[in-house]
Amino acid sequence: MSEAALRVEDFSFRYRDTKRYAVRHLSFEVPQGGFLCVVGPNGSGKSTLCNALVGLIPHHFTGKLHGTVSVFGSDVSKKTIADLSTDIGFVFQNPFNQLSYTANTVAEELAYGLCNRGVPRDEMVVRVEAIAHTLRLDGLLERNPLELSGGQVQRVALGSTLILNPKILVLDECTTQLDPLGSEEIFDIVRALNEDGMTVVMVDHDMERVARCADTVLALRDGNQVALGTPREVFGMAGLEEQGVDIPDFVRVTRALSASGLADGDIELTEGPTIERVREAMGR
Ligand code: ADP
Ligand code: MG
């Protein structure tokens, strides 16, 4: 059996100078090539978990920590952030935190990590152009990153991470600044990368998208792990909404139909927009 990309063992963390643990007793694994979605209400510990997966906890945020987080079998607390960044890429919840604030152009911003790794200039130019094309930033390469819209900064933030070709990609609500079409585009890219073998951990609040993308869903509430399983298992769980965890509309519809005797209550997670699944469930 191959080594898990990420392994979290009874992990708890309390930020310095706070009273409450932000996450408690988290335990799960993400196999290589897996797609884990993390869901839960605001303040449930999703960003804290991301910080721990990429080593910002304990290397940047200090506090009280129990348990371990391992990347490809190595404890993140024993590796440097620089070492970790060769395996794992992180797209922050706030894309403005991702900017270097030293690059004068989008091209320089995208190339920033490559520069730090001493990648030759010719190769750098090719990779910047390729990633700009993927993320539809072609026309913006000479612009100042500080003059971009939020959605454009979000694309640049993703680009500056993807250009390093990480084995594991951690995305913390990475499309909040984008319109629905822009978000779908980003998710198509992430899904394609996952199909090509990249391990993905994604925090997202769009439950339809989660059900569509994830092979495993982790639901958090108040820092506790309240559900872990396939989208079908997790969204099919009774009482999840009472835990403050949102569920996809089509699950709600399927439940309502089964309660009124119109369907057998088995949740189908198929491709396609919600409305089609709803029509299907209603036999239209
Ligand atoms: P989510 O991403 O699910 O909204 P967070 O991980 O941001 O949740 O927050 C979980 C808890 O940790 C919250 O109570 C929050 O106030 C606290 N927290 C988050 N970041 C910090 C920080 N840098 N310092 C202190 N407390 C924090
Ligand atoms: Mg968050």
mmCIF file of C-alpha atoms and ligand atoms in Angstrom:
data_model
loop_
_atom_site.group_PDB
_atom_site.id
_atom_site.type_symbol
_atom_site.label_atom_id
_atom_site.label_comp_id
_atom_site.label_asym_id
_atom_site.label_seq_id
_atom_site.Cartn_x
_atom_site.Cartn_y
_atom_site.Cartn_z
ATOM 1 C CA MET A 1 0.000 0.000 0.000
ATOM 2 C CA SER A 2 1.350 3.440 -0.864
ATOM 3 C CA GLU A 3 1.983 6.054 1.806
ATOM 4 C CA ALA A 4 -0.985 8.368 2.529
ATOM 5 C CA ALA A 5 -0.494 11.887 1.156
ATOM 6 C CA LEU A 6 -1.809 13.304 4.440
ATOM 7 C CA ARG A 7 -2.365 11.642 7.773
ATOM 8 C CA VAL A 8 -3.933 13.448 10.725
ATOM 9 C CA GLU A 9 -3.811 11.579 14.033
ATOM 10 C CA ASP A 10 -5.791 12.783 17.030
ATOM 11 C CA PHE A 11 -4.859 16.364 16.203
ATOM 12 C CA SER A 12 -5.927 19.245 18.444
ATOM 13 C CA PHE A 13 -4.787 22.877 18.389
ATOM 14 C CA ARG A 14 -5.422 25.947 20.478
ATOM 15 C CA TYR A 15 -4.054 29.305 19.232
ATOM 16 C CA ARG A 16 -1.827 31.151 21.677
ATOM 17 C CA ASP A 17 -3.711 33.469 24.015
ATOM 18 C CA THR A 18 -7.081 31.827 23.307
ATOM 19 C CA LYS A 19 -9.075 29.682 25.692
ATOM 20 C CA ARG A 20 -10.783 27.314 23.280
ATOM 21 C CA TYR A 21 -9.290 24.625 21.102
ATOM 22 C CA ALA A 22 -9.896 25.651 17.457
ATOM 23 C CA VAL A 23 -9.833 21.977 16.384
ATOM 24 C CA ARG A 24 -10.126 18.872 18.545
ATOM 25 C CA HIS A 25 -9.233 15.204 18.074
ATOM 26 C CA LEU A 26 -9.216 15.243 14.293
ATOM 27 C CA SER A 27 -8.241 11.896 12.728
ATOM 28 C CA PHE A 28 -8.363 11.050 9.039
ATOM 29 C CA GLU A 29 -6.212 10.207 6.034
ATOM 30 C CA VAL A 30 -6.111 11.423 2.462
ATOM 31 C CA PRO A 31 -4.657 8.835 0.088
ATOM 32 C CA GLN A 32 -2.486 9.934 -2.831
ATOM 33 C CA GLY A 33 -4.771 11.189 -5.576
ATOM 34 C CA GLY A 34 -7.678 11.646 -3.126
ATOM 35 C CA PHE A 35 -10.106 14.565 -3.099
ATOM 36 C CA LEU A 36 -11.199 15.580 0.392
ATOM 37 C CA CYS A 37 -13.710 18.371 0.935
ATOM 38 C CA VAL A 38 -13.922 20.020 4.338
ATOM 39 C CA VAL A 39 -17.283 21.557 5.224
ATOM 40 C CA GLY A 40 -18.797 23.216 8.282
ATOM 41 C CA PRO A 41 -20.134 26.548 9.534
ATOM 42 C CA ASN A 42 -18.007 29.652 10.114
ATOM 43 C CA GLY A 43 -15.569 29.235 12.964
ATOM 44 C CA SER A 44 -15.738 25.429 12.861
ATOM 45 C CA GLY A 45 -11.975 25.119 12.325
ATOM 46 C CA LYS A 46 -11.657 24.619 8.551
ATOM 47 C CA SER A 47 -8.933 27.230 8.042
ATOM 48 C CA THR A 48 -7.146 26.038 11.163
ATOM 49 C CA LEU A 49 -7.062 22.528 9.741
ATOM 50 C CA CYS A 50 -5.632 23.897 6.465
ATOM 51 C CA ASN A 51 -2.977 25.788 8.421
ATOM 52 C CA ALA A 52 -2.036 22.536 10.127
ATOM 53 C CA LEU A 53 -1.938 20.485 6.917
ATOM 54 C CA VAL A 54 0.505 22.870 5.254
ATOM 55 C CA GLY A 55 2.697 23.361 8.347
ATOM 56 C CA LEU A 56 1.754 26.993 9.102
ATOM 57 C CA ILE A 57 0.774 25.371 12.395
ATOM 58 C CA PRO A 58 3.165 25.068 14.231
ATOM 59 C CA HIS A 59 5.770 26.947 12.141
ATOM 60 C CA HIS A 60 3.905 30.247 11.863
ATOM 61 C CA PHE A 61 0.993 30.076 14.324
ATOM 62 C CA THR A 62 2.026 29.101 17.813
ATOM 63 C CA GLY A 63 -0.142 27.606 20.508
ATOM 64 C CA LYS A 64 -0.912 24.320 22.200
ATOM 65 C CA LEU A 65 -0.815 21.291 19.950
ATOM 66 C CA HIS A 66 -1.571 17.592 20.452
ATOM 67 C CA GLY A 67 -1.376 14.748 17.963
ATOM 68 C CA THR A 68 0.342 14.776 14.580
ATOM 69 C CA VAL A 69 -0.081 15.806 10.970
ATOM 70 C CA SER A 70 2.083 13.919 8.471
ATOM 71 C CA VAL A 71 2.748 14.616 4.797
ATOM 72 C CA PHE A 72 3.908 11.516 2.918
ATOM 73 C CA GLY A 73 4.782 9.931 6.249
ATOM 74 C CA SER A 74 6.795 12.845 7.709
ATOM 75 C CA ASP A 75 5.606 14.866 10.685
ATOM 76 C CA VAL A 76 5.095 18.474 9.452
ATOM 77 C CA SER A 77 6.349 19.897 12.738
ATOM 78 C CA LYS A 78 9.760 18.314 12.019
ATOM 79 C CA LYS A 79 10.028 19.646 8.461
ATOM 80 C CA THR A 80 10.727 23.238 7.417
ATOM 81 C CA ILE A 81 8.079 25.287 5.599
ATOM 82 C CA ALA A 82 10.460 25.432 2.619
ATOM 83 C CA ASP A 83 10.709 21.618 2.504
ATOM 84 C CA LEU A 84 6.964 21.248 2.879
ATOM 85 C CA SER A 85 6.295 23.693 0.078
ATOM 86 C CA THR A 86 7.890 21.348 -2.446
ATOM 87 C CA ASP A 87 5.145 18.776 -1.704
ATOM 88 C CA ILE A 88 2.176 20.869 -0.734
ATOM 89 C CA GLY A 89 0.656 24.054 -2.156
ATOM 90 C CA PHE A 90 -1.818 26.246 -0.287
ATOM 91 C CA VAL A 91 -4.307 28.757 -1.626
ATOM 92 C CA PHE A 92 -5.393 31.042 1.218
ATOM 93 C CA GLN A 93 -8.931 31.997 2.075
ATOM 94 C CA ASN A 94 -7.972 35.658 1.557
ATOM 95 C CA PRO A 95 -6.089 35.799 -1.776
ATOM 96 C CA PHE A 96 -4.536 39.153 -0.878
ATOM 97 C CA ASN A 97 -2.537 37.322 1.801
ATOM 98 C CA GLN A 98 -0.991 35.258 -0.961
ATOM 99 C CA LEU A 99 0.560 38.171 -2.869
ATOM 100 C CA SER A 100 4.283 38.729 -2.447
ATOM 101 C CA TYR A 101 3.872 42.547 -2.400
ATOM 102 C CA THR A 102 7.271 42.729 -4.097
ATOM 103 C CA ALA A 103 6.296 41.790 -7.651
ATOM 104 C CA ASN A 104 5.543 44.694 -10.015
ATOM 105 C CA THR A 105 3.645 42.606 -12.542
ATOM 106 C CA VAL A 106 1.369 39.560 -12.583
ATOM 107 C CA ALA A 107 4.086 37.716 -14.542
ATOM 108 C CA GLU A 108 6.598 38.387 -11.738
ATOM 109 C CA GLU A 109 4.022 37.377 -9.137
ATOM 110 C CA LEU A 110 3.397 34.057 -10.871
ATOM 111 C CA ALA A 111 7.146 33.475 -11.255
ATOM 112 C CA TYR A 112 7.914 34.356 -7.630
ATOM 113 C CA GLY A 113 8.142 30.793 -6.291
ATOM 114 C CA LEU A 114 10.082 29.607 -9.331
ATOM 115 C CA CYS A 115 12.622 32.413 -8.779
ATOM 116 C CA ASN A 116 13.073 31.266 -5.192
ATOM 117 C CA ARG A 117 13.753 27.748 -6.464
ATOM 118 C CA GLY A 118 16.368 28.922 -8.948
ATOM 119 C CA VAL A 119 14.457 27.760 -12.030
ATOM 120 C CA PRO A 120 16.259 28.972 -15.207
ATOM 121 C CA ARG A 121 14.750 32.049 -16.876
ATOM 122 C CA ASP A 122 13.763 30.351 -20.150
ATOM 123 C CA GLU A 123 11.838 27.640 -18.323
ATOM 124 C CA MET A 124 10.263 30.263 -16.068
ATOM 125 C CA VAL A 125 8.877 32.205 -19.041
ATOM 126 C CA VAL A 126 7.360 29.041 -20.537
ATOM 127 C CA ARG A 127 5.754 28.019 -17.251
ATOM 128 C CA VAL A 128 4.365 31.504 -16.539
ATOM 129 C CA GLU A 129 2.760 31.618 -19.984
ATOM 130 C CA ALA A 130 1.288 28.144 -19.583
ATOM 131 C CA ILE A 131 -0.243 28.813 -16.178
ATOM 132 C CA ALA A 132 -1.508 32.240 -17.274
ATOM 133 C CA HIS A 133 -3.250 30.556 -20.179
ATOM 134 C CA THR A 134 -4.831 27.883 -17.952
ATOM 135 C CA LEU A 135 -6.174 30.514 -15.554
ATOM 136 C CA ARG A 136 -7.107 33.047 -18.259
ATOM 137 C CA LEU A 137 -4.615 35.595 -17.058
ATOM 138 C CA ASP A 138 -2.931 35.992 -20.471
ATOM 139 C CA GLY A 139 -4.035 39.581 -20.969
ATOM 140 C CA LEU A 140 -3.012 40.628 -17.454
ATOM 141 C CA LEU A 141 0.631 39.544 -17.275
ATOM 142 C CA GLU A 142 2.050 43.081 -17.391
ATOM 143 C CA ARG A 143 -0.483 44.523 -14.940
ATOM 144 C CA ASN A 144 0.363 45.461 -11.366
ATOM 145 C CA PRO A 145 -1.109 42.767 -9.062
ATOM 146 C CA LEU A 146 -2.339 45.475 -6.683
ATOM 147 C CA GLU A 147 -4.579 46.923 -9.398
ATOM 148 C CA LEU A 148 -6.491 43.709 -10.064
ATOM 149 C CA SER A 149 -10.035 42.848 -9.008
ATOM 150 C CA GLY A 150 -10.587 40.368 -6.168
ATOM 151 C CA GLY A 151 -11.464 37.613 -8.633
ATOM 152 C CA GLN A 152 -8.322 38.276 -10.656
ATOM 153 C CA VAL A 153 -6.182 38.216 -7.515
ATOM 154 C CA GLN A 154 -7.790 34.877 -6.656
ATOM 155 C CA ARG A 155 -6.714 33.502 -10.055
ATOM 156 C CA VAL A 156 -3.195 34.852 -9.563
ATOM 157 C CA ALA A 157 -3.046 33.294 -6.073
ATOM 158 C CA LEU A 158 -4.060 29.919 -7.489
ATOM 159 C CA GLY A 159 -1.634 30.343 -10.393
ATOM 160 C CA SER A 160 1.318 31.178 -8.169
ATOM 161 C CA THR A 161 0.631 27.937 -6.272
ATOM 162 C CA LEU A 162 -0.089 25.690 -9.258
ATOM 163 C CA ILE A 163 3.001 26.863 -11.137
ATOM 164 C CA LEU A 164 5.104 24.996 -8.549
ATOM 165 C CA ASN A 165 3.270 21.794 -9.474
ATOM 166 C CA PRO A 166 2.615 20.611 -5.897
ATOM 167 C CA LYS A 167 1.783 16.946 -5.218
ATOM 168 C CA ILE A 168 -0.884 18.077 -2.744
ATOM 169 C CA LEU A 169 -3.092 21.130 -3.221
ATOM 170 C CA VAL A 170 -4.933 22.671 -0.252
ATOM 171 C CA LEU A 171 -7.622 25.214 -1.201
ATOM 172 C CA ASP A 172 -9.322 27.271 1.498
ATOM 173 C CA GLU A 173 -12.536 28.775 0.051
ATOM 174 C CA CYS A 174 -10.544 29.790 -2.993
ATOM 175 C CA THR A 175 -13.384 31.153 -5.140
ATOM 176 C CA THR A 176 -15.153 33.560 -2.765
ATOM 177 C CA GLN A 177 -14.221 36.564 -4.928
ATOM 178 C CA LEU A 178 -15.273 34.946 -8.201
ATOM 179 C CA ASP A 179 -18.643 34.967 -9.939
ATOM 180 C CA PRO A 180 -20.384 31.570 -10.369
ATOM 181 C CA LEU A 181 -18.970 31.024 -13.861
ATOM 182 C CA GLY A 182 -15.463 31.940 -12.760
ATOM 183 C CA SER A 183 -15.776 29.572 -9.787
ATOM 184 C CA GLU A 184 -16.905 26.683 -11.974
ATOM 185 C CA GLU A 185 -13.936 27.283 -14.245
ATOM 186 C CA ILE A 186 -11.563 27.049 -11.292
ATOM 187 C CA PHE A 187 -13.230 23.857 -10.082
ATOM 188 C CA ASP A 188 -12.957 22.291 -13.514
ATOM 189 C CA ILE A 189 -9.224 23.024 -13.417
ATOM 190 C CA VAL A 190 -8.871 21.561 -9.926
ATOM 191 C CA ARG A 191 -10.845 18.464 -10.906
ATOM 192 C CA ALA A 192 -8.695 17.948 -13.988
ATOM 193 C CA LEU A 193 -5.535 18.226 -11.865
ATOM 194 C CA ASN A 194 -6.998 15.695 -9.421
ATOM 195 C CA GLU A 195 -7.810 13.319 -12.265
ATOM 196 C CA ASP A 196 -4.157 13.634 -13.297
ATOM 197 C CA GLY A 197 -3.132 12.468 -9.816
ATOM 198 C CA MET A 198 -2.834 15.602 -7.684
ATOM 199 C CA THR A 199 -4.136 15.116 -4.129
ATOM 200 C CA VAL A 200 -6.678 17.835 -3.271
ATOM 201 C CA VAL A 201 -8.051 19.128 0.021
ATOM 202 C CA MET A 202 -10.712 21.756 -0.526
ATOM 203 C CA VAL A 203 -12.726 23.867 1.890
ATOM 204 C CA ASP A 204 -15.945 24.924 0.217
ATOM 205 C CA HIS A 205 -19.432 26.034 1.168
ATOM 206 C CA ASP A 206 -21.152 25.042 -2.080
ATOM 207 C CA MET A 207 -22.543 21.635 -1.154
ATOM 208 C CA GLU A 208 -23.546 20.738 -4.720
ATOM 209 C CA ARG A 209 -19.957 21.276 -5.771
ATOM 210 C CA VAL A 210 -18.670 19.315 -2.782
ATOM 211 C CA ALA A 211 -20.935 16.376 -3.637
ATOM 212 C CA ARG A 212 -19.721 16.513 -7.225
ATOM 213 C CA CYS A 213 -15.972 16.842 -6.576
ATOM 214 C CA ALA A 214 -15.123 15.037 -3.344
ATOM 215 C CA ASP A 215 -14.449 11.355 -2.856
ATOM 216 C CA THR A 216 -14.463 12.027 0.896
ATOM 217 C CA VAL A 217 -16.206 14.705 2.956
ATOM 218 C CA LEU A 218 -15.107 15.826 6.406
ATOM 219 C CA ALA A 219 -17.671 17.861 8.336
ATOM 220 C CA LEU A 220 -16.525 20.030 11.256
ATOM 221 C CA ARG A 221 -18.469 21.773 13.952
ATOM 222 C CA ASP A 222 -16.962 23.820 16.778
ATOM 223 C CA GLY A 223 -13.613 22.215 15.977
ATOM 224 C CA ASN A 224 -14.983 18.674 16.236
ATOM 225 C CA GLN A 225 -15.121 16.111 13.479
ATOM 226 C CA VAL A 226 -18.852 15.388 13.163
ATOM 227 C CA ALA A 227 -18.812 13.295 9.976
ATOM 228 C CA LEU A 228 -16.300 11.627 7.694
ATOM 229 C CA GLY A 229 -17.162 9.500 4.674
ATOM 230 C CA THR A 230 -18.208 9.542 1.044
ATOM 231 C CA PRO A 231 -20.524 12.408 0.017
ATOM 232 C CA ARG A 232 -23.354 9.858 -0.074
ATOM 233 C CA GLU A 233 -22.622 8.695 3.477
ATOM 234 C CA VAL A 234 -22.103 12.153 4.941
ATOM 235 C CA PHE A 235 -24.980 13.971 3.248
ATOM 236 C CA GLY A 236 -27.220 10.972 3.843
ATOM 237 C CA MET A 237 -26.535 11.137 7.586
ATOM 238 C CA ALA A 238 -29.556 11.941 9.698
ATOM 239 C CA GLY A 239 -29.253 15.076 11.809
ATOM 240 C CA LEU A 240 -26.377 16.684 9.900
ATOM 241 C CA GLU A 241 -28.238 19.956 9.392
ATOM 242 C CA GLU A 242 -29.010 20.092 13.110
ATOM 243 C CA GLN A 243 -25.204 20.002 13.565
ATOM 244 C CA GLY A 244 -25.068 23.243 11.584
ATOM 245 C CA VAL A 245 -23.655 21.515 8.490
ATOM 246 C CA ASP A 246 -25.322 22.468 5.235
ATOM 247 C CA ILE A 247 -26.435 19.761 2.794
ATOM 248 C CA PRO A 248 -26.917 19.883 -0.987
ATOM 249 C CA ASP A 249 -30.371 20.995 -2.218
ATOM 250 C CA PHE A 250 -30.884 17.742 -4.083
ATOM 251 C CA VAL A 251 -30.448 15.790 -0.850
ATOM 252 C CA ARG A 252 -33.060 18.001 0.782
ATOM 253 C CA VAL A 253 -35.363 17.410 -2.186
ATOM 254 C CA THR A 254 -34.769 13.647 -2.184
ATOM 255 C CA ARG A 255 -35.587 13.552 1.527
ATOM 256 C CA ALA A 256 -38.746 15.582 1.088
ATOM 257 C CA LEU A 257 -39.832 13.322 -1.754
ATOM 258 C CA SER A 258 -39.186 10.194 0.264
ATOM 259 C CA ALA A 259 -41.011 11.645 3.275
ATOM 260 C CA SER A 260 -44.038 12.185 1.055
ATOM 261 C CA GLY A 261 -43.693 8.685 -0.406
ATOM 262 C CA LEU A 262 -42.683 9.905 -3.870
ATOM 263 C CA ALA A 263 -39.170 8.413 -3.905
ATOM 264 C CA ASP A 264 -37.300 5.638 -2.123
ATOM 265 C CA GLY A 265 -34.992 8.103 -0.358
ATOM 266 C CA ASP A 266 -31.803 6.738 -1.865
ATOM 267 C CA ILE A 267 -29.612 9.704 -2.702
ATOM 268 C CA GLU A 268 -28.154 9.665 -6.187
ATOM 269 C CA LEU A 269 -24.977 11.651 -6.618
ATOM 270 C CA THR A 270 -24.727 11.993 -10.335
ATOM 271 C CA GLU A 271 -23.114 14.523 -12.670
ATOM 272 C CA GLY A 272 -24.957 17.611 -13.832
ATOM 273 C CA PRO A 273 -26.648 20.628 -12.322
ATOM 274 C CA THR A 274 -29.005 20.283 -9.406
ATOM 275 C CA ILE A 275 -32.088 21.111 -11.387
ATOM 276 C CA GLU A 276 -31.551 18.074 -13.627
ATOM 277 C CA ARG A 277 -31.207 15.787 -10.645
ATOM 278 C CA VAL A 278 -34.312 17.309 -9.113
ATOM 279 C CA ARG A 279 -36.261 16.737 -12.346
ATOM 280 C CA GLU A 280 -34.955 13.187 -12.485
ATOM 281 C CA ALA A 281 -35.939 12.534 -8.877
ATOM 282 C CA MET A 282 -39.377 13.898 -9.630
ATOM 283 C CA GLY A 283 -39.672 11.730 -12.728
ATOM 284 C CA ARG A 284 -39.992 14.633 -15.185
HETATM 285 P P1 ADP B 1 -13.370 28.440 9.792
HETATM 286 O O1 ADP B 1 -12.284 28.498 8.762
HETATM 287 O O2 ADP B 1 -14.140 27.157 9.775
HETATM 288 O O3 ADP B 1 -14.273 29.637 9.723
HETATM 289 P P2 ADP B 1 -11.239 28.985 11.708
HETATM 290 O O4 ADP B 1 -10.271 27.864 11.630
HETATM 291 O O5 ADP B 1 -10.874 30.252 11.001
HETATM 292 O O6 ADP B 1 -12.690 28.470 11.236
HETATM 293 O O7 ADP B 1 -11.507 29.329 13.205
HETATM 294 C C1 ADP B 1 -11.709 28.353 14.216
HETATM 295 C C2 ADP B 1 -11.568 29.025 15.567
HETATM 296 O O8 ADP B 1 -10.217 29.450 15.755
HETATM 297 C C3 ADP B 1 -12.434 30.253 15.732
HETATM 298 O O9 ADP B 1 -12.908 30.275 17.039
HETATM 299 C C4 ADP B 1 -11.466 31.400 15.493
HETATM 300 O O10 ADP B 1 -11.834 32.544 16.196
HETATM 301 C C5 ADP B 1 -10.161 30.832 16.008
HETATM 302 N N1 ADP B 1 -8.987 31.386 15.260
HETATM 303 C C6 ADP B 1 -8.783 31.281 13.935
HETATM 304 N N2 ADP B 1 -7.622 31.868 13.584
HETATM 305 C C7 ADP B 1 -7.085 32.363 14.725
HETATM 306 C C8 ADP B 1 -5.890 33.068 15.028
HETATM 307 N N3 ADP B 1 -4.987 33.390 14.096
HETATM 308 N N4 ADP B 1 -5.679 33.394 16.334
HETATM 309 C C9 ADP B 1 -6.565 33.074 17.290
HETATM 310 N N5 ADP B 1 -7.704 32.392 17.071
HETATM 311 C C10 ADP B 1 -7.980 32.041 15.810
HETATM 312 MG MG MG B 2 -11.976 29.770 7.172
#
